CSV table of C-alpha atoms in Angstrom, one decimal:
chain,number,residue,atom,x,y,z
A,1,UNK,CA,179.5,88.0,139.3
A,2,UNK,CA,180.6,90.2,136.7
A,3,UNK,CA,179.9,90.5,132.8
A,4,UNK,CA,182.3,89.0,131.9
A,5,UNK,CA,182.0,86.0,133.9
A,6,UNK,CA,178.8,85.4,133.1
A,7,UNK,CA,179.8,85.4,129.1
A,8,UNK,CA,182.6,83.1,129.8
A,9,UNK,CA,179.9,80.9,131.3
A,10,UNK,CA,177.2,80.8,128.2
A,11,UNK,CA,177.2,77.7,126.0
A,12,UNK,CA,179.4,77.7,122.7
A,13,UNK,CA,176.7,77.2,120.8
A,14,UNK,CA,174.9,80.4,122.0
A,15,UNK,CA,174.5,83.0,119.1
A,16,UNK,CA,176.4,85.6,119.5
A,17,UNK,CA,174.4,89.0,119.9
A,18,UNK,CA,174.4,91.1,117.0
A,19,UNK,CA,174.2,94.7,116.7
A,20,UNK,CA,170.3,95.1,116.3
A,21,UNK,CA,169.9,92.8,120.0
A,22,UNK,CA,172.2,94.5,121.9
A,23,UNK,CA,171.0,98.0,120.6
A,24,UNK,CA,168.0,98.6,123.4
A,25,UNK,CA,171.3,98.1,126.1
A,26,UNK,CA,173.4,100.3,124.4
A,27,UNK,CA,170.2,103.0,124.2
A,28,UNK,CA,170.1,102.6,128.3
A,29,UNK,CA,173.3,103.0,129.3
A,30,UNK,CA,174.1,106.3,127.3
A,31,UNK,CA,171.0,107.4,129.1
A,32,UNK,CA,172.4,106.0,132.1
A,33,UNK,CA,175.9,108.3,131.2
A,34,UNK,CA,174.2,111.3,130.6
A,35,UNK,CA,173.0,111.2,133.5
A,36,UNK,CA,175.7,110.8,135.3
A,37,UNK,CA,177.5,112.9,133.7
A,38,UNK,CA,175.3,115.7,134.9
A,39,UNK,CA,175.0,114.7,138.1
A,40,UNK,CA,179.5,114.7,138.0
A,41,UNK,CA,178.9,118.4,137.1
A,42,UNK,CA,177.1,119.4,139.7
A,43,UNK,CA,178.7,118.0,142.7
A,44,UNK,CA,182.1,118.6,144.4
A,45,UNK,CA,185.2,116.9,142.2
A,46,UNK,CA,186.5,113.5,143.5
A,47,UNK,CA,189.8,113.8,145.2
A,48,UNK,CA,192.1,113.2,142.2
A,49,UNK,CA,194.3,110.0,141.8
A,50,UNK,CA,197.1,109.6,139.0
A,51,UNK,CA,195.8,108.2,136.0
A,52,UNK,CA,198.1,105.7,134.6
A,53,UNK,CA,198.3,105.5,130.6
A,54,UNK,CA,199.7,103.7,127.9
A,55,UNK,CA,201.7,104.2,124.8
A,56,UNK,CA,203.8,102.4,122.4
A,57,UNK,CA,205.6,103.7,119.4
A,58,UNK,CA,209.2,104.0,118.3
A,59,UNK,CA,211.0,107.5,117.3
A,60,UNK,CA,212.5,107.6,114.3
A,61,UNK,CA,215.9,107.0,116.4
A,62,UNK,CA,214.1,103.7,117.6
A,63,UNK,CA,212.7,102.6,114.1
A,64,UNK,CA,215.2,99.1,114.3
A,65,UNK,CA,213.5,98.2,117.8
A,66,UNK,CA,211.1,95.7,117.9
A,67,UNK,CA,209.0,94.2,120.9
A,68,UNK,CA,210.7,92.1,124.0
A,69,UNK,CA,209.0,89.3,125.9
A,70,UNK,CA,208.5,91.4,129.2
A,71,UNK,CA,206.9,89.9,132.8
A,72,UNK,CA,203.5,90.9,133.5
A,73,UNK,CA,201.5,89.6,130.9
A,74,UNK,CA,198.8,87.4,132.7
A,75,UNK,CA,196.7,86.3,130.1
A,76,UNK,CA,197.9,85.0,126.6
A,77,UNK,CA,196.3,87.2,123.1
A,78,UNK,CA,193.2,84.7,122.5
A,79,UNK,CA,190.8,87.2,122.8
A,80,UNK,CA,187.0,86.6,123.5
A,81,UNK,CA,183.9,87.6,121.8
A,82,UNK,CA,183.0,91.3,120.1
A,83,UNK,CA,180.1,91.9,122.4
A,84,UNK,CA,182.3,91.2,125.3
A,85,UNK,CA,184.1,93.9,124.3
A,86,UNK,CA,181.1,96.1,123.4
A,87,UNK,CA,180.3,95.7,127.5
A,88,UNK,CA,184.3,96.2,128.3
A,89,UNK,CA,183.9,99.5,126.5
A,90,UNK,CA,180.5,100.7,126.9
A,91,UNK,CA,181.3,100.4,131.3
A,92,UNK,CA,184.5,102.3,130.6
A,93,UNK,CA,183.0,104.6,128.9
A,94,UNK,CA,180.6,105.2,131.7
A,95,UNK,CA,183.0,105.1,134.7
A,96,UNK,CA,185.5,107.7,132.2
A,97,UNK,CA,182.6,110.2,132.9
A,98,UNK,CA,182.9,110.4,136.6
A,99,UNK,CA,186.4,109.9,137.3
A,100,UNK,CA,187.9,112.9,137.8
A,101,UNK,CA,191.1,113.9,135.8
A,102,UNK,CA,194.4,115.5,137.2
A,103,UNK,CA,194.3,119.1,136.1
A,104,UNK,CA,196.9,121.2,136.0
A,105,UNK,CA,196.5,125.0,137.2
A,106,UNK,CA,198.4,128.2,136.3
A,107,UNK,CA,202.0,128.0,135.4
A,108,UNK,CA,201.9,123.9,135.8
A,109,UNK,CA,202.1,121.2,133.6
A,110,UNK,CA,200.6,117.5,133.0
A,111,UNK,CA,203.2,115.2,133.3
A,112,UNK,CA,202.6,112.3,130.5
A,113,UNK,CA,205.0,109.7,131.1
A,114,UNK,CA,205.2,106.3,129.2
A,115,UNK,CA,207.5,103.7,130.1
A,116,UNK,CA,208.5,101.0,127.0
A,117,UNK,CA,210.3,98.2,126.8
A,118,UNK,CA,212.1,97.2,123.9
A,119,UNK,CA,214.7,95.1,121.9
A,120,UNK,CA,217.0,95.9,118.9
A,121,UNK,CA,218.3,93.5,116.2
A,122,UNK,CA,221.6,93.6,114.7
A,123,UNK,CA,222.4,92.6,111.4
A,124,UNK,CA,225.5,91.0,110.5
A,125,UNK,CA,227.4,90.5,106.8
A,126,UNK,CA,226.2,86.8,106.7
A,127,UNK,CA,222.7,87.8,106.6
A,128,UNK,CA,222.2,86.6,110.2
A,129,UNK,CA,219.6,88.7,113.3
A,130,UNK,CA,220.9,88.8,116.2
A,131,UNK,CA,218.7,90.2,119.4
A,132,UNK,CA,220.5,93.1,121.1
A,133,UNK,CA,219.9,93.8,124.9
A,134,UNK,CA,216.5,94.7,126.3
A,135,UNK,CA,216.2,98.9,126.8
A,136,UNK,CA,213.6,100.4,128.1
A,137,UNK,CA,212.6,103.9,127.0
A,138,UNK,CA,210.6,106.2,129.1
A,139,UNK,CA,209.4,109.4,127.3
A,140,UNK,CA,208.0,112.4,129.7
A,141,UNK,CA,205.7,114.8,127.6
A,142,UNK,CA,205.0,118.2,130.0
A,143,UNK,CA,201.8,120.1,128.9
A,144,UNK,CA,201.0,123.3,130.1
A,145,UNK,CA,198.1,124.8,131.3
A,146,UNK,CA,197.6,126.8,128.5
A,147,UNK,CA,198.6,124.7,125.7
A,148,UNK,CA,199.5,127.1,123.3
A,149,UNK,CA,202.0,127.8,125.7
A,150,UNK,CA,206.1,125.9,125.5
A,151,UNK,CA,205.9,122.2,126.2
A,152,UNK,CA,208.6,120.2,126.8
A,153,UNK,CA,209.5,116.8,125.8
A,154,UNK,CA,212.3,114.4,127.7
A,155,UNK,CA,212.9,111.2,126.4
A,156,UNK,CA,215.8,108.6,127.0
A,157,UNK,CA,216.5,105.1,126.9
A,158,UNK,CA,218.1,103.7,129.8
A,159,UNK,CA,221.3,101.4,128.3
A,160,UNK,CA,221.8,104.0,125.6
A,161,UNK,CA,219.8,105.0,122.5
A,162,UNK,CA,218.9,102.0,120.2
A,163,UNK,CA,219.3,102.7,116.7
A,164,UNK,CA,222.7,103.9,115.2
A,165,UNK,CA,222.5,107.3,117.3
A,166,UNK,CA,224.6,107.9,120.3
A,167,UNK,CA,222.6,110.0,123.0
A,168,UNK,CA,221.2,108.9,125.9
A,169,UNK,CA,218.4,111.8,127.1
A,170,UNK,CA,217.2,114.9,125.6
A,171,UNK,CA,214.7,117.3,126.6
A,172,UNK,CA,213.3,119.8,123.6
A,173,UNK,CA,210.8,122.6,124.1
A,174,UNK,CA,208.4,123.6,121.4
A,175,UNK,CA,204.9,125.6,121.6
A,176,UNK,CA,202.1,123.8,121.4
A,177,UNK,CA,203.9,120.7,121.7
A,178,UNK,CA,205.4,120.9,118.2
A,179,UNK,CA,208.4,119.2,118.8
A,180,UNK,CA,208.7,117.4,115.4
A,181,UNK,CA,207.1,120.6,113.3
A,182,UNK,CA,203.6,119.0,113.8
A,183,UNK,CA,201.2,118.7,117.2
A,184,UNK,CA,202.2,115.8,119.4
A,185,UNK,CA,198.4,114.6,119.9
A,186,UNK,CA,197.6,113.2,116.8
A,187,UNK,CA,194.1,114.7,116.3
A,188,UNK,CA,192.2,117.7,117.5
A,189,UNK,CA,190.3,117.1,120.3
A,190,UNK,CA,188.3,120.3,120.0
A,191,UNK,CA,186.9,118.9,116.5
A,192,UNK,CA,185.8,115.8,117.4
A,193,UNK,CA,182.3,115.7,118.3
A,194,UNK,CA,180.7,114.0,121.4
A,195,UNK,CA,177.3,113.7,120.8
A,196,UNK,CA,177.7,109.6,120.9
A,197,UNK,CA,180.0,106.9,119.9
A,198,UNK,CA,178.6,106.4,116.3
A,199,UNK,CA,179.0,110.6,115.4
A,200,UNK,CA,182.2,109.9,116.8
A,201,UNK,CA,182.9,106.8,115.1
A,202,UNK,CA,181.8,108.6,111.8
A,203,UNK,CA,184.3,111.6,112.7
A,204,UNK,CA,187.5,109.3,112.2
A,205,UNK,CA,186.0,107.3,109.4
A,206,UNK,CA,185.4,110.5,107.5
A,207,UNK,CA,189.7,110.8,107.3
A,208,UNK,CA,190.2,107.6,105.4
A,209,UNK,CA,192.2,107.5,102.8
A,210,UNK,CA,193.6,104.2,102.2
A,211,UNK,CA,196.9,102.7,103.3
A,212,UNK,CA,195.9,100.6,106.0
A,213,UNK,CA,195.1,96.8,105.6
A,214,UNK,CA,191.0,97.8,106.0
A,215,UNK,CA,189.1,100.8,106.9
A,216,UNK,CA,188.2,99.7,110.1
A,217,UNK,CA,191.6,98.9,111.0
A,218,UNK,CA,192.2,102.7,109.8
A,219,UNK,CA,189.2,103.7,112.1
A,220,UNK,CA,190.9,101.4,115.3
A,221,UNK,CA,194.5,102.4,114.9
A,222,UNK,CA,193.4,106.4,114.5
A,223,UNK,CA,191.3,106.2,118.1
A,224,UNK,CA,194.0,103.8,119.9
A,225,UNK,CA,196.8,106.3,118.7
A,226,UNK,CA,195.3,109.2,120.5
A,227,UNK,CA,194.1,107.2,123.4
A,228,UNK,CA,198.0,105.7,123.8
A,229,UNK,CA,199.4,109.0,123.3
A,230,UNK,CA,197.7,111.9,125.2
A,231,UNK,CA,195.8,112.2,128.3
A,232,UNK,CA,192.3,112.4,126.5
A,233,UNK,CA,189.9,114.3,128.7
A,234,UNK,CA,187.4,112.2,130.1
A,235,UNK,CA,184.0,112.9,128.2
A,236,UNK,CA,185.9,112.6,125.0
A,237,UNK,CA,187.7,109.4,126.4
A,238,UNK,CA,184.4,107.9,126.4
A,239,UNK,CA,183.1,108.5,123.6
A,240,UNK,CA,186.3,107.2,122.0
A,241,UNK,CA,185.6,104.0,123.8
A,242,UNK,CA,182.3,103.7,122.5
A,243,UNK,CA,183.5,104.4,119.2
A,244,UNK,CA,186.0,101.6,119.4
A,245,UNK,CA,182.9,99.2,120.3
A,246,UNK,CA,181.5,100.0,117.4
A,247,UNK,CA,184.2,98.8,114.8
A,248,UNK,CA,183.8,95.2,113.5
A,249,UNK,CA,186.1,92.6,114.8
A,250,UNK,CA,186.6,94.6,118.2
A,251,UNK,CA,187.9,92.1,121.2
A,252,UNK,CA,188.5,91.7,124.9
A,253,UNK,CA,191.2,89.7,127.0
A,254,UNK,CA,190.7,90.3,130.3
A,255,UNK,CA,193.8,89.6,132.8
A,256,UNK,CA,196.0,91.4,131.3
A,257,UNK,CA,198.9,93.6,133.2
A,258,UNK,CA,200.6,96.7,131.5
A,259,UNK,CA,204.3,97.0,132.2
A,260,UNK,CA,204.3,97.9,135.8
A,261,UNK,CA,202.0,95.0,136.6
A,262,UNK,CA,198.6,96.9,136.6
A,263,UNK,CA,196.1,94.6,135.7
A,264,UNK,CA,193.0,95.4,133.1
A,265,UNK,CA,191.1,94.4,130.1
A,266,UNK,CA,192.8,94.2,126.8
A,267,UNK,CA,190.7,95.7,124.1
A,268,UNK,CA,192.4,94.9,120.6
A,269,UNK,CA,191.4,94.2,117.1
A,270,UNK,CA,192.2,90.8,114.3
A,271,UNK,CA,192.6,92.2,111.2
A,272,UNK,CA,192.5,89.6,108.8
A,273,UNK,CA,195.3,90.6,106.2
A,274,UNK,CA,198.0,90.9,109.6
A,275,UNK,CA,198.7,87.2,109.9
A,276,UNK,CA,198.0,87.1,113.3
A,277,UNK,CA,199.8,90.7,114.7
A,278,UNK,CA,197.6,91.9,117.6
A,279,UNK,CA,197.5,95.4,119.3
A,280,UNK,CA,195.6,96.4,122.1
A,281,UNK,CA,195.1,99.1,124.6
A,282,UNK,CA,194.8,97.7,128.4
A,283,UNK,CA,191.8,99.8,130.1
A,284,UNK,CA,191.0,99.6,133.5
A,285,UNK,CA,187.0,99.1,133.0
A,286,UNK,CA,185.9,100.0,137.0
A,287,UNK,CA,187.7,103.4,136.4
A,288,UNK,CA,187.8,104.1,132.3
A,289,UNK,CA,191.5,104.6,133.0
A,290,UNK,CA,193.8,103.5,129.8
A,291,UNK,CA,196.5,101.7,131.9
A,292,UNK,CA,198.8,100.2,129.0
A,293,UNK,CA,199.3,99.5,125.4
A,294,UNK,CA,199.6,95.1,124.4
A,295,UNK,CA,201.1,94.1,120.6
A,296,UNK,CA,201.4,90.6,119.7
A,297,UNK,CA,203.6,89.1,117.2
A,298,UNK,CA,203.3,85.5,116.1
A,299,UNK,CA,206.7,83.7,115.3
A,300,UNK,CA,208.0,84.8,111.7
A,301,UNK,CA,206.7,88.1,111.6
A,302,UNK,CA,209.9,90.0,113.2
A,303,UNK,CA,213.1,90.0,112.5
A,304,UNK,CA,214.9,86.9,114.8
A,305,UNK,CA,211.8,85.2,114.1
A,306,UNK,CA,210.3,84.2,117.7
A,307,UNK,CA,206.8,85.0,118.8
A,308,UNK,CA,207.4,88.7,120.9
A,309,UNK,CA,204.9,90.0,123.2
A,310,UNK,CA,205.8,94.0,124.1
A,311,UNK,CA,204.4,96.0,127.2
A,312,UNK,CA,204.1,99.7,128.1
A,313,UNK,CA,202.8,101.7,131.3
A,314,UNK,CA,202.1,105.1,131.4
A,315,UNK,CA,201.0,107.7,134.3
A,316,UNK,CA,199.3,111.4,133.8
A,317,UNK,CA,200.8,113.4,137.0
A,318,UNK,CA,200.8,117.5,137.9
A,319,UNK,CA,204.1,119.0,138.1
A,320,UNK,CA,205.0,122.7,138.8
A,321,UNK,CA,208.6,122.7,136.3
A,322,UNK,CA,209.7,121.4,133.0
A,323,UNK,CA,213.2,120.1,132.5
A,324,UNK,CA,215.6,122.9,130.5
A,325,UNK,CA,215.7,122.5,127.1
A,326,UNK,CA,219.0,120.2,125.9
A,327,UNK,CA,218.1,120.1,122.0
A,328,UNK,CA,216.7,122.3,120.0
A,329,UNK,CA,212.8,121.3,118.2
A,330,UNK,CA,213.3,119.5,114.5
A,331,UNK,CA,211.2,119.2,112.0
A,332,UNK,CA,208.9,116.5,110.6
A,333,UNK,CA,211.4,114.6,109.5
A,334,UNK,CA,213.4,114.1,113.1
């Protein structure tokens, strides 16, 4: 019987842990990582499996769309308690050590594909939304082996561009993966420190600024936007995880399935001033794969007015070419 199982099973009226209780657990198992982690470093490499990710977000071709209804969601957004998710994260965090990554070699690439399903809404001169046909976009991000080195970027949607635009597919090339004038991961993975997942926690809490609803929303949406939209290197992956454990109001809904059907654990947060919009990243906790991205929204908060549930999958590969370049790199502004 699992961990969380045996949560599901406590009494309601069971305090919930707080962060003082569950601290002598967290102090074991990032002993229990480090030493794993050493002991992964000094033995051969597993054989290597493709690591399936997730990402959601629209281009600025795609701002209209909004999120479809898709199959594959197995478990509805009524997440459970913050130290389920503390035990979610903290046994990602430790598998994410061991697992061994894809790598790409000399004159390959990562292949970074994410696969999104979407809808777009039409308006109309008497005021009315109308739904248009689900699309589904799948965007393929190629990263070299050396990554200052030309990447390449190939996105299309498969029943034609939403939005007002007209193309179908693209591919663009750019150095460093500057397709849109600025890097496509959205932080620096070389400056964010390791050491644990509260100096890492305190790294991304150091960039607020305002403009969220809350800082730890801030804090959540930064580390889920890098996790959703690069293939994060393993012993910063989990630190990341234990970082999101950390922020207050951090959940779990196990039973969840990305796009393709993959099944994992929904880590998400409730922030308060949202009126009920959820997203979550879908982990796989047995391998500390991200497998999928989950946003809820309750019935009112888009446009045609009906509660919407959207899905992604994503999948790191190694590839020896890139696609030829179609259009040429633009700059911040699309």
């Amino acid at each position: 019987m699992d961990d969380l199982t045996l949560l599901r099973r406590l009494r309601d009226d069971v305090a919930e842990p707080d962060a003082a209780r569950l601290a002598p657990a967290y102090r074991k198992l990032e002993t229990a990582m480090r030493a794993a982690e050493k002991t992964s470093a000094s033995r051969a490499p597993r054989r290597r499996h493709p690591v399936r990710w997730a990402a959601v977000g629209l281009t600025a071709a795609a701002a209209v769309a909004a999120a479809v209804v898709v199959g594959g969601v197995l478990a509805p957004p009524h997440p459970q308690s913050a130290s389920a998710a503390a035990i979610v994260l903290r046994q990602a965090a430790a598998e994410a050590i061991t697992y061994s990554d894809p790598e790409a070699g000399p004159g390959q690439y990562l292949k970074f594909h994410t696969r999104s399903d979407w809808a777009s809404y039409q308006g109309t001169s008497d005021q009315t939304v109308t739904r248009l046909p689900s699309n589904i976009q799948n965007v393929d991000v190629y990263i070299p082996s050396d990554p200052s080195a030309e990447w390449a970027l190939y996105r299309d949607w498969e029943h034609g561009q939403t939005g007002d635009g007209a193309f179908v597919a693209e591919t663009i090339h750019a150095p460093e993966g500057r397709f849109y004038g600025s890097p496509w991961a959205s932080q620096d993975l070389n400056a964010i420190p390791i050491g644990s997942g509260a100096e890492t926690l305190a790294y991304f809490d150091a960039q607020y600024q305002g403009g969220s609803a809350s800082r730890d929303e801030d804090d959540f949406v930064r580390i889920t936007d890098l996790l959703r939209t690069y293939p994060v290197p393993a012993p910063v992956r989990a630190r990341l995880f234990e970082a999101l454990a950390l922020i207050p109001g951090t959940t779990s809904t196990d039973g969840v399935a990305n796009l393709d059907g993959r099944v994992g654990v929904a880590i998400g947060r409730d922030e308060p001033q949202r009126s009920g919009e959820r997203q979550e990243i879908i982990i796989d906790p047995g391998t500390g794969q991200v497998i999928g991205e989950r946003r809820f929204f309750p019935a009112g908060a888009v446009a045609a007015g009906e509660e919407q549930t959207v899905l992604t999958a994503m999948s790191v590969t190694v590839v020896d070419t890139a696609p030829p370049a179609t259009t040429p790199a633009r700059d911040e502004n699309g």
